Coordinates of C-alpha atoms in Angstrom, one line a residue:
Chain A
X1 CA 20.5 -45.2 -4.6
X2 CA 22.5 -46.8 -7.4
X3 CA 25.7 -44.7 -7.1
X4 CA 27.7 -44.9 -3.9
X5 CA 28.1 -41.7 -2.3
X6 CA 31.6 -41.2 -2.5
X7 CA 31.5 -41.3 -6.2
X8 CA 28.4 -38.9 -6.6
X9 CA 30.7 -35.8 -6.8
X10 CA 33.2 -37.3 -9.3
X11 CA 31.7 -34.8 -12.0
X12 CA 28.9 -32.2 -12.4
X13 CA 26.7 -34.6 -14.3
X14 CA 27.0 -37.5 -11.7
X15 CA 26.2 -34.9 -9.0
X16 CA 23.1 -33.4 -10.9
X17 CA 22.1 -36.9 -11.6
X18 CA 22.0 -37.7 -8.1
X19 CA 20.4 -34.7 -6.8
X20 CA 17.6 -34.7 -9.4
X21 CA 17.1 -38.5 -8.7
X22 CA 16.1 -37.5 -5.2
X23 CA 12.4 -37.9 -4.6
X24 CA 10.5 -34.6 -5.2
X25 CA 8.7 -33.0 -2.3
X26 CA 5.1 -32.8 -2.2
X27 CA 4.8 -29.0 -1.6
X28 CA 1.3 -29.2 -0.1
X29 CA 1.8 -32.1 2.0
X30 CA 4.8 -30.6 3.5
X31 CA 3.1 -27.4 4.3
X32 CA 0.2 -29.2 6.0
X33 CA 2.2 -31.3 7.9
X34 CA 4.3 -28.3 9.2
X35 CA 1.1 -26.7 10.1
X36 CA -0.5 -29.6 11.6
X37 CA 2.7 -30.4 13.9
X38 CA 2.6 -26.6 14.8
X39 CA -0.9 -27.0 16.6
X40 CA 0.6 -29.5 19.3
X41 CA -0.3 -28.0 22.4
X42 CA 2.9 -28.0 25.1
X43 CA 1.8 -26.7 28.5
X44 CA 2.9 -26.6 32.1
X45 CA 6.0 -28.9 32.9
X46 CA 6.5 -30.1 29.4
X47 CA 6.7 -26.3 28.4
X48 CA 9.3 -25.5 31.1
X49 CA 11.4 -28.0 29.9
X50 CA 10.8 -27.0 26.2
X51 CA 11.6 -23.3 27.2
X52 CA 14.8 -24.5 28.8
X53 CA 15.9 -26.6 26.3
X54 CA 15.1 -23.9 23.9
X55 CA 17.3 -21.4 25.6
X56 CA 20.2 -23.7 25.5
X57 CA 19.9 -24.3 21.7
X58 CA 19.9 -20.6 20.7
X59 CA 22.7 -19.2 18.7
X60 CA 22.4 -15.7 20.0
X61 CA 23.3 -13.6 17.0
X62 CA 24.4 -10.1 15.8
X63 CA 25.2 -9.4 12.2
X64 CA 24.7 -5.7 11.8
X65 CA 27.1 -3.2 9.9
X66 CA 26.7 -1.4 13.3
X67 CA 28.1 -3.9 15.5
X68 CA 30.7 -2.7 18.0
X69 CA 32.9 -4.6 20.3
X70 CA 30.9 -3.2 23.2
X71 CA 27.7 -4.7 21.8
X72 CA 29.2 -8.1 21.2
X73 CA 30.6 -7.9 25.0
X74 CA 27.2 -7.0 26.1
X75 CA 25.7 -10.0 24.0
X76 CA 28.1 -12.4 25.3
X77 CA 27.4 -11.5 28.9
X78 CA 23.8 -12.3 28.2
X79 CA 24.9 -15.4 26.5
X80 CA 26.6 -17.1 29.5
X81 CA 23.9 -15.5 32.2
X82 CA 20.7 -14.7 30.1
X83 CA 18.6 -13.5 33.2
X84 CA 21.0 -12.1 35.6
X85 CA 18.3 -12.3 38.4
X86 CA 17.9 -15.9 38.0
X87 CA 20.9 -18.3 37.9
X88 CA 18.6 -21.3 37.2
X89 CA 18.5 -20.1 33.5
X90 CA 20.9 -22.3 31.4
X91 CA 23.5 -20.6 29.1
X92 CA 22.9 -20.5 25.4
X93 CA 24.5 -22.8 23.0
X94 CA 26.8 -20.2 21.1
X95 CA 27.0 -16.5 19.9
X96 CA 27.3 -15.9 16.3
X97 CA 29.2 -12.8 15.0
X98 CA 31.1 -11.4 12.0
X99 CA 34.8 -12.6 11.6
X100 CA 36.3 -9.4 12.7
X101 CA 34.4 -9.6 16.2
X102 CA 35.6 -13.1 17.0
X103 CA 38.5 -12.2 19.0
X104 CA 36.2 -10.1 20.9
X105 CA 33.7 -12.8 21.9
X106 CA 36.3 -15.4 22.3
X107 CA 37.9 -13.1 25.1
X108 CA 34.5 -12.3 26.5
X109 CA 33.3 -15.9 26.7
X110 CA 36.9 -17.6 27.9
X111 CA 36.1 -20.5 30.3
X112 CA 32.2 -19.9 29.9
X113 CA 31.4 -23.0 27.6
X114 CA 29.5 -21.0 25.4
X115 CA 30.8 -21.5 21.8
X116 CA 31.9 -18.7 19.3
X117 CA 30.4 -19.1 15.8
X118 CA 31.4 -16.8 12.9
X119 CA 30.0 -16.3 9.6
X120 CA 32.4 -16.5 6.7
X121 CA 32.7 -16.9 3.0
X122 CA 31.5 -13.4 2.1
X123 CA 28.5 -13.5 4.3
X124 CA 25.5 -12.9 3.4
X125 CA 25.7 -13.0 -0.3
X126 CA 28.3 -15.3 -1.0
X127 CA 29.6 -13.5 -3.8
X128 CA 33.3 -13.7 -4.0
X129 CA 36.3 -15.6 -5.0
X130 CA 37.2 -19.3 -3.6
X131 CA 40.4 -17.5 -2.3
X132 CA 38.6 -14.7 -0.4
X133 CA 36.2 -17.2 1.2
X134 CA 38.9 -19.6 2.1
X135 CA 41.1 -17.0 3.5
X136 CA 38.2 -15.4 5.5
X137 CA 37.3 -18.9 7.0
X138 CA 41.0 -19.4 7.9
X139 CA 41.2 -16.0 9.7
X140 CA 38.1 -16.6 11.8
X141 CA 39.5 -20.2 12.7
X142 CA 42.7 -18.5 13.7
X143 CA 40.8 -15.8 15.9
X144 CA 39.2 -18.7 17.7
X145 CA 36.0 -19.4 16.3
X146 CA 35.0 -23.0 17.1
X147 CA 32.1 -23.0 14.6
X148 CA 32.0 -21.6 11.3
X149 CA 28.7 -20.3 9.5
X150 CA 29.5 -20.5 5.6
X151 CA 27.0 -19.3 2.8
X152 CA 26.6 -21.4 -0.4
X153 CA 27.0 -19.7 -3.8
X154 CA 23.2 -19.5 -4.7
X155 CA 23.9 -18.2 -8.2
X156 CA 26.0 -21.2 -8.9
X157 CA 23.3 -23.6 -7.3
X158 CA 20.5 -22.1 -9.4
X159 CA 22.4 -22.0 -12.6
X160 CA 23.0 -25.8 -12.0
X161 CA 26.8 -25.8 -11.4
X162 CA 26.5 -28.1 -8.5
X163 CA 30.1 -29.0 -8.7
X164 CA 31.3 -25.5 -7.9
X165 CA 29.1 -25.4 -4.7
X166 CA 30.3 -28.8 -3.7
X167 CA 34.0 -27.8 -4.1
X168 CA 33.5 -24.6 -2.3
X169 CA 32.0 -26.4 0.8
X170 CA 34.8 -28.8 0.6
X171 CA 37.5 -26.2 0.6
X172 CA 35.7 -24.2 3.6
X173 CA 35.8 -27.6 5.5
X174 CA 39.2 -28.0 4.9
X175 CA 40.1 -24.4 6.1
X176 CA 37.8 -24.9 9.2
X177 CA 40.5 -27.6 10.4
X178 CA 38.0 -29.5 12.4
X179 CA 36.2 -26.9 13.5
X180 CA 32.1 -27.4 13.2
X181 CA 30.8 -26.3 9.9
X182 CA 27.3 -25.0 9.3
X183 CA 26.3 -24.6 5.6
X184 CA 23.7 -21.9 5.1
X185 CA 21.5 -22.8 2.1
X186 CA 19.6 -19.4 2.2
X187 CA 16.3 -21.3 1.4
X188 CA 14.5 -17.9 0.7
X189 CA 16.4 -17.8 -2.5
X190 CA 16.0 -21.5 -3.5
X191 CA 12.6 -20.9 -4.9
X192 CA 11.3 -24.5 -4.4
X193 CA 11.3 -27.1 -1.6
X194 CA 13.0 -29.6 -4.2
X195 CA 15.8 -27.3 -4.3
X196 CA 16.0 -27.2 -0.6
X197 CA 16.3 -31.0 -0.2
X198 CA 19.0 -30.7 -3.1
X199 CA 21.0 -28.4 -1.2
X200 CA 20.7 -30.1 1.9
X201 CA 22.0 -33.4 0.5
X202 CA 24.7 -31.4 -1.5
X203 CA 26.0 -29.7 1.7
X204 CA 26.0 -33.1 3.5
X205 CA 27.6 -35.3 1.0
X206 CA 30.5 -32.3 0.8
X207 CA 31.0 -32.7 4.7
X208 CA 28.6 -30.1 6.2
X209 CA 28.1 -30.6 10.1
X210 CA 25.0 -28.6 10.1
X211 CA 22.6 -27.4 7.5
X212 CA 21.4 -23.9 8.2
X213 CA 18.1 -22.2 6.7
X214 CA 19.1 -18.6 6.3
X215 CA 21.4 -15.8 6.7
X216 CA 18.5 -13.8 8.2
X217 CA 19.1 -11.0 5.6
X218 CA 16.5 -12.4 3.0
X219 CA 12.9 -12.8 3.5
X220 CA 11.5 -15.4 4.1
X221 CA 13.9 -16.6 6.4
X222 CA 13.2 -19.8 8.5
X223 CA 9.8 -21.3 7.8
X224 CA 8.6 -24.7 9.5
X225 CA 8.1 -26.5 6.2
X226 CA 11.4 -25.6 4.8
X227 CA 13.1 -26.8 8.3
X228 CA 10.8 -30.1 7.8
X229 CA 12.2 -30.8 4.5
X230 CA 15.8 -30.2 6.0
X231 CA 15.0 -32.2 9.0
X232 CA 13.8 -35.1 6.4
X233 CA 17.0 -34.8 4.6
X234 CA 19.4 -35.1 7.6
X235 CA 17.3 -38.1 8.9
X236 CA 17.5 -39.9 5.3
X237 CA 21.3 -38.9 5.2
X238 CA 21.9 -40.6 8.7
X239 CA 20.2 -43.6 7.5
X240 CA 22.2 -43.9 4.4
X241 CA 25.4 -43.2 5.7
X242 CA 25.5 -43.4 9.6
X243 CA 26.6 -39.8 10.0
X244 CA 24.5 -37.5 11.9
X245 CA 24.2 -33.9 10.4
X246 CA 22.5 -31.0 12.5
X247 CA 20.0 -28.5 11.6
X248 CA 19.8 -24.7 12.5
X249 CA 16.8 -22.6 11.3
X250 CA 17.7 -18.9 11.8
X251 CA 15.9 -15.5 11.2
X252 CA 12.5 -14.6 12.0
X253 CA 11.9 -16.9 15.1
X254 CA 11.0 -14.5 17.6
X255 CA 8.5 -16.0 20.1
X256 CA 8.6 -18.9 22.4
X257 CA 5.4 -20.3 20.6
X258 CA 7.5 -20.5 17.3
X259 CA 10.5 -22.0 19.2
X260 CA 8.3 -24.8 20.6
X261 CA 7.1 -25.2 17.1
X262 CA 10.3 -26.0 16.1
X263 CA 11.2 -28.5 18.8
X264 CA 7.9 -30.6 18.1
X265 CA 9.0 -30.5 14.4
X266 CA 12.4 -31.8 15.3
X267 CA 11.0 -34.5 17.7
X268 CA 8.6 -35.9 15.0
X269 CA 10.6 -35.7 12.0
X270 CA 14.3 -36.4 12.8
X271 CA 13.7 -37.8 16.0
X272 CA 14.7 -37.3 19.9
X273 CA 18.2 -38.1 19.0
X274 CA 18.1 -34.4 17.5
X275 CA 16.9 -32.7 20.4
X276 CA 20.4 -31.6 21.6
X277 CA 22.3 -28.4 21.3
X278 CA 24.9 -30.6 19.4
X279 CA 22.3 -31.3 16.7
X280 CA 19.9 -28.7 16.6
X281 CA 20.2 -24.8 17.0
X282 CA 18.0 -21.8 16.7
X283 CA 19.7 -18.8 15.2
X284 CA 17.9 -15.9 16.7
X285 CA 18.4 -12.5 18.7
X286 CA 15.1 -11.4 20.0
X287 CA 13.8 -15.0 20.7
X288 CA 15.9 -15.2 23.7
X289 CA 13.9 -12.4 25.5
X290 CA 10.7 -13.9 24.7
X291 CA 11.9 -17.1 26.1
X292 CA 13.0 -15.3 29.4
X293 CA 9.5 -13.6 29.5
X294 CA 7.6 -16.8 29.3
X295 CA 9.9 -18.7 31.8
X296 CA 9.3 -15.6 34.3
X297 CA 5.7 -15.9 33.4
X298 CA 5.4 -19.5 34.4
X299 CA 7.4 -19.0 37.6
X300 CA 5.5 -16.0 38.8
X301 CA 2.2 -16.6 37.4
X302 CA 1.8 -12.9 36.1
X303 CA 2.7 -11.8 32.7
X304 CA 6.3 -10.3 32.4
X305 CA 7.2 -7.0 30.7
X306 CA 10.3 -6.2 28.2
X307 CA 11.2 -3.4 30.5
X308 CA 12.7 -6.2 33.0
X309 CA 15.0 -7.6 30.4
X310 CA 18.2 -6.4 28.9
X311 CA 17.7 -4.8 25.4
X312 CA 19.5 -6.5 22.5
Chain B
X1 CA -47.2 -19.1 4.2
X2 CA -47.5 -15.7 3.6
X3 CA -47.4 -14.3 0.3
X4 CA -43.9 -12.7 0.8
X5 CA -41.2 -14.6 2.7
X6 CA -40.1 -13.1 5.9
X7 CA -36.8 -11.5 5.8
X8 CA -34.0 -13.4 7.6
X9 CA -32.8 -11.2 10.7
X10 CA -29.1 -10.2 10.2
X11 CA -27.7 -9.9 13.5
X12 CA -24.6 -8.4 14.6
X13 CA -21.9 -10.3 16.3
X14 CA -20.3 -8.6 19.1
X15 CA -16.5 -9.2 19.3
X16 CA -13.5 -7.7 21.1
X17 CA -11.6 -4.8 19.9
X18 CA -7.8 -5.5 19.9
X19 CA -5.3 -3.7 17.9
X20 CA -7.6 -1.8 15.7
X21 CA -9.2 -5.2 14.6
X22 CA -12.3 -7.3 15.8
X23 CA -11.2 -10.6 16.9
X24 CA -13.6 -13.1 18.7
X25 CA -12.1 -14.3 22.1
X26 CA -9.4 -16.6 21.5
X27 CA -11.2 -18.8 24.4
X28 CA -14.1 -19.0 22.0
X29 CA -16.3 -18.2 24.8
X30 CA -19.6 -15.6 24.9
X31 CA -22.2 -15.0 27.2
X32 CA -25.7 -13.8 26.9
X33 CA -26.4 -10.1 27.3
X34 CA -29.9 -8.9 28.4
X35 CA -31.6 -5.7 28.7
X36 CA -32.5 -4.1 31.9
X37 CA -36.0 -5.6 32.0
X38 CA -34.2 -9.3 31.5
X39 CA -35.0 -9.5 27.6
X40 CA -32.0 -11.4 25.7
X41 CA -30.0 -8.7 23.6
X42 CA -27.3 -10.6 22.2
X43 CA -24.2 -12.9 22.7
X44 CA -21.0 -11.0 23.5
X45 CA -17.6 -12.2 23.6
X46 CA -16.1 -13.5 27.0
X47 CA -12.5 -12.3 27.0
X48 CA -9.8 -14.6 28.5
X49 CA -6.5 -13.9 30.0
X50 CA -4.8 -14.3 26.8
X51 CA -7.0 -12.1 25.0
X52 CA -6.0 -9.4 27.9
X53 CA -2.3 -10.4 27.1
X54 CA -2.9 -9.9 23.5
X55 CA -4.5 -6.3 24.2
X56 CA -1.7 -5.5 26.3
X57 CA 0.8 -6.2 23.4
X58 CA -1.5 -4.2 21.1
X59 CA -1.3 -1.1 23.5
X60 CA 2.4 -1.4 24.1
X61 CA 2.8 -1.4 20.2
X62 CA 0.7 1.8 19.9
X63 CA 2.2 3.6 22.7
X64 CA 5.4 5.1 20.9
X65 CA 3.5 6.3 18.1
X66 CA 0.4 7.7 20.0
X67 CA 2.6 9.3 22.7
X68 CA 4.8 10.8 20.3
X69 CA 2.0 12.2 18.1
X70 CA 1.7 16.1 18.5
X71 CA -1.0 17.2 21.2
X72 CA -2.9 18.9 18.5
X73 CA -3.0 15.7 16.5
X74 CA -4.3 13.9 19.4
X75 CA -7.0 16.6 19.9
X76 CA -8.1 16.3 16.4
X77 CA -8.6 12.5 16.6
X78 CA -10.6 13.0 19.8
X79 CA -12.7 15.5 18.2
X80 CA -13.1 13.0 15.2
X81 CA -14.2 10.6 17.4
X82 CA -17.0 13.0 18.8
X83 CA -18.0 13.5 15.1
X84 CA -18.4 9.8 14.4
X85 CA -20.4 9.5 17.5
X86 CA -22.8 12.1 16.8
X87 CA -23.4 10.3 13.4
X88 CA -24.4 7.1 15.2
X89 CA -26.7 9.1 17.8
X90 CA -29.8 7.1 17.0
X91 CA -28.0 3.8 17.4
X92 CA -26.2 4.5 20.6
X93 CA -29.9 6.0 22.0
X94 CA -31.6 2.8 21.2
X95 CA -28.9 0.7 22.7
X96 CA -28.7 3.1 26.0
X97 CA -32.5 2.6 26.2
X98 CA -32.1 -1.2 26.0
X99 CA -29.3 -1.5 28.5
X100 CA -30.3 1.1 31.1
X101 CA -34.2 1.1 30.7
X102 CA -34.2 4.9 30.6
X103 CA -36.6 6.7 28.2
X104 CA -35.5 7.7 24.9
X105 CA -35.4 11.3 25.8
X106 CA -33.2 10.6 29.0
X107 CA -30.9 8.3 26.7
X108 CA -30.4 11.2 24.1
X109 CA -29.5 13.5 26.9
X110 CA -26.6 10.9 27.8
X111 CA -25.5 10.4 24.1
X112 CA -25.3 14.0 23.7
X113 CA -23.3 14.2 27.1
X114 CA -20.8 11.7 25.9
X115 CA -20.2 13.4 22.5
X116 CA -19.6 16.8 24.6
X117 CA -17.4 15.2 26.8
X118 CA -15.3 13.8 24.1
X119 CA -15.0 17.4 22.6
X120 CA -14.3 18.8 26.1
X121 CA -11.3 16.4 26.6
X122 CA -10.2 16.9 22.9
X123 CA -9.6 20.6 24.0
X124 CA -7.5 19.6 26.7
X125 CA -4.7 17.8 24.7
X126 CA -2.7 20.9 23.9
X127 CA -3.5 22.9 27.2
X128 CA -3.0 20.1 29.9
X129 CA 0.9 20.9 29.5
X130 CA 0.4 24.5 29.9
X131 CA -1.7 24.0 33.1
X132 CA 0.4 21.2 34.8
X133 CA 3.9 22.3 33.3
X134 CA 6.1 25.1 34.6
X135 CA 9.4 26.9 34.2
X136 CA 10.9 26.4 37.6
X137 CA 13.2 29.0 39.2
X138 CA 16.4 27.2 40.4
X139 CA 19.3 28.6 42.1
X140 CA 21.8 28.2 39.2
X141 CA 22.4 28.9 35.8
X142 CA 19.9 26.4 34.3
X143 CA 16.8 26.7 32.5
X144 CA 14.5 24.4 34.6
X145 CA 11.4 23.1 32.9
X146 CA 8.7 20.6 34.1
X147 CA 6.2 18.9 31.7
X148 CA 3.5 16.3 32.1
X149 CA 4.3 13.0 30.2
X150 CA 1.8 10.0 29.7
X151 CA 2.1 6.9 32.0
X152 CA 2.3 4.2 29.4
X153 CA -0.3 1.5 29.0
X154 CA -3.2 1.9 31.3
X155 CA -5.6 -0.7 32.3
X156 CA -9.3 0.6 32.7
X157 CA -12.1 -1.2 34.5
X158 CA -15.2 0.7 33.0
X159 CA -18.0 1.6 35.4
X160 CA -20.9 -0.9 35.3
X161 CA -23.3 1.9 35.2
X162 CA -23.3 4.5 32.4
X163 CA -22.5 2.0 29.5
X164 CA -21.7 5.1 27.1
X165 CA -21.2 8.3 29.1
X166 CA -19.5 6.5 31.9
X167 CA -17.3 4.6 29.4
X168 CA -16.2 7.6 27.3
X169 CA -15.7 9.6 30.4
X170 CA -13.0 7.0 31.7
X171 CA -11.4 6.3 28.2
X172 CA -11.1 9.9 27.0
X173 CA -9.0 11.5 29.7
X174 CA -6.5 8.5 29.6
X175 CA -5.8 8.4 25.9
X176 CA -6.0 12.3 25.4
X177 CA -2.7 12.9 27.2
X178 CA -0.8 10.2 25.0
X179 CA -1.6 6.9 27.2
X180 CA -2.7 3.7 25.5
X181 CA -5.3 1.6 27.4
X182 CA -6.9 -1.9 27.5
X183 CA -10.5 -1.5 28.9
X184 CA -12.6 -4.0 30.5
X185 CA -16.1 -2.9 29.5
X186 CA -19.1 -3.3 31.7
X187 CA -19.9 -6.9 32.2
X188 CA -23.6 -6.0 32.4
X189 CA -24.0 -3.6 29.5
X190 CA -21.1 -4.5 26.9
X191 CA -22.8 -3.8 23.5
X192 CA -22.4 0.1 23.6
X193 CA -19.0 -0.6 24.3
X194 CA -18.5 -2.6 21.2
X195 CA -20.5 -0.4 19.2
X196 CA -18.3 2.5 20.6
X197 CA -15.2 0.4 19.1
X198 CA -16.8 0.8 15.8
X199 CA -16.7 4.4 16.2
X200 CA -13.0 4.3 17.5
X201 CA -12.0 2.2 14.5
X202 CA -13.3 4.7 12.0
X203 CA -12.0 7.7 13.5
X204 CA -8.2 7.9 12.6
X205 CA -7.6 6.5 16.1
X206 CA -4.2 4.3 15.3
X207 CA -5.0 0.5 16.1
X208 CA -4.0 -0.4 19.7
X209 CA -4.6 3.0 21.4
X210 CA -8.0 1.7 22.8
X211 CA -8.5 -2.1 23.1
X212 CA -11.9 -3.1 24.5
X213 CA -12.5 -6.4 26.2
X214 CA -16.0 -7.6 27.2
X215 CA -16.7 -10.3 29.6
X216 CA -16.1 -10.8 33.5
X217 CA -14.2 -7.9 34.7
X218 CA -13.4 -10.0 38.1
X219 CA -11.7 -12.5 35.7
X220 CA -9.7 -10.0 33.6
X221 CA -8.9 -7.2 35.6
X222 CA -6.4 -9.0 37.9
X223 CA -4.5 -10.2 35.1
X224 CA -4.1 -6.7 33.9
X225 CA -3.2 -5.5 37.5
X226 CA -0.5 -8.3 37.6
X227 CA 1.1 -7.7 34.3
X228 CA 4.4 -6.3 34.4
X229 CA 4.0 -4.5 30.9
X230 CA 0.9 -2.2 32.4
X231 CA 2.0 0.8 34.0
X232 CA -1.1 2.0 35.4
X233 CA -4.8 0.9 36.3
X234 CA -8.1 2.9 36.7
X235 CA -10.2 0.9 39.0
X236 CA -13.4 2.9 38.7
X237 CA -15.7 0.1 37.7
X238 CA -14.2 -2.4 40.3
X239 CA -16.1 -3.4 43.1
X240 CA -14.3 -3.0 46.6
X241 CA -13.2 -6.7 46.8
X242 CA -11.9 -6.5 43.3
X243 CA -10.4 -3.3 43.8
X244 CA -8.3 -4.5 46.6
X245 CA -7.1 -7.5 45.0
X246 CA -6.1 -5.5 42.0
X247 CA -4.5 -2.8 43.9
X248 CA -2.4 -5.5 45.7
X249 CA -1.3 -7.2 42.3
X250 CA -0.4 -3.8 40.8
X251 CA 2.0 -3.1 43.7
X252 CA 4.4 -5.5 42.1
X253 CA 5.6 -3.1 39.4
X254 CA 4.6 0.0 41.3
X255 CA 1.6 0.9 38.7
X256 CA -0.3 4.2 39.3
X257 CA -3.7 3.1 40.7
X258 CA -6.8 5.2 40.6
X259 CA -9.1 4.0 43.2
X260 CA -13.1 3.3 42.5
X261 CA -14.8 6.6 43.7
X262 CA -16.8 6.4 46.9
X263 CA -20.5 6.4 46.4
X264 CA -22.5 6.8 43.1
X265 CA -20.7 8.8 40.3
X266 CA -22.6 11.4 38.4
X267 CA -21.4 11.3 35.0
X268 CA -23.1 14.5 33.7
X269 CA -21.0 16.6 36.3
X270 CA -18.1 18.4 35.3
X271 CA -15.3 15.8 35.4
X272 CA -12.4 18.1 36.5
X273 CA -8.7 17.1 35.4
X274 CA -8.1 14.5 38.0
X275 CA -8.7 11.6 35.5
X276 CA -6.0 13.0 33.3
X277 CA -3.5 14.0 35.9
X278 CA -3.8 10.3 37.5
X279 CA -2.2 8.8 34.7
X280 CA 0.8 11.5 34.0
X281 CA 4.3 11.7 35.0
X282 CA 6.3 14.8 35.5
X283 CA 9.4 15.2 33.5
X284 CA 11.7 17.8 34.7
X285 CA 14.8 19.0 32.4
X286 CA 17.7 20.9 33.4
X287 CA 19.3 22.9 30.7
X288 CA 22.6 24.9 31.0
X289 CA 22.1 28.5 30.0
X290 CA 24.7 30.3 28.0
X291 CA 26.4 27.3 26.5

């Protein structure tokens, strides 16, 4: 790296030169590596640990137009005590809601240790003015959110206006007033793995505490190879600057098998330091029930059925 | 070498039938199937507990669509299965001869009976409600109606004898009322079951309504009996020890259990409606009058 990171963002051309100077991603290689790591067999006691670890990393999410305070309260109850019949199940890491429901979630989760994350900055499209985005972030923070999930302006990113994306992240980070900032890259719209690597670096240089794959509203959402590229980026960023940044794949992770594949990927790419809810999260809603069913299968020896878990 | 090279034999690979597709067992296992005289016939897939789990998922996924279909539509599809079976008559006769060692004439009778059995059950689809349902007189200003509803996902241990007629006689009554099923086929004679799966796959029957597993019933049935997402189990083909084990496992989530019949079953006899009623629940609706 010829330019010090602090000076990279001094203009759009330096930023562009830096991001386009990052090594390209070997697409076939990344796909093959992710697929190979996905075949690791995790069984018995290791699987038990992995399931509990995955439950503790879930960001239980509801981001629907039809969300009601009642639904959010029910989800919060489930976040604190995922299986009412089994107190040994750990609580999830956080719940993730729209900004107007943050206050409801904060009240429902008071004293539980489960964090409240709020999406902001005109989620999911990110198509609004900077003032609106900053104000929305400030309101979510004021309502009590301890984590903010922002979306980047993909239009600006794809048009090559990296400085605009950078400045928006910086402004949002400022509005977060010390709360955790997760930056959603929406990798399904970024077209190439090279862009995923560039967007990850851009977000980290701008001060992101987490990089997150997707909004869950665009297909494809989180995939293993995309997460691999992002994990490599946070590993390299940590090596270059000493600052650790977390990763959150979100959307499309529905089964325990998928979740365990992600844990293997984290361990083999970024390393065991990232295997902690502070540094790795899984954005999901239906995944939690599958984790609970697997947990029960291992405890009782019989296959569990969805009739015995809460609907979400 | 002869003048004309001998043609290479093209043999069928017998696989499982899960969710409308024909996968191999995830375990990769198979076993040799022999005729009643002990001659090698083919290798059949030997299903594992994970195949059973996948089959239950497929059956659960298919349940809402199949139970929500009109009775008329289900009857049409069962009739269609009979049509397809009739079209493959010669193939089934040959398979029944191999499996049971009966004469071609007897085998023909058994295949005809299987076709007729499907037609018979097809006719029941829109009549069972009228026979078992009722408008109940109650002491109050209510319309009170009872109607039979399907139980859900039903596991079926198919009889070891009667590889075609016996199999059709246990599957048809379960699905005609709107249940979906996972069938552990006869371990001794699984080939007609997989050929029947080919018939089912081309009969407009939605994928997952019938799932057929070949292999050891003693290995698969306990997993199905203990599965919390299975609502009923038909133990017709289970031997006494297996039936007891399965019934105990089935108690955990209060599955409907159809016990194995005492003595040898005559599959050619009139089946009655007991096999249908075993996997039906009665739903009663109270509706206010004059509101």
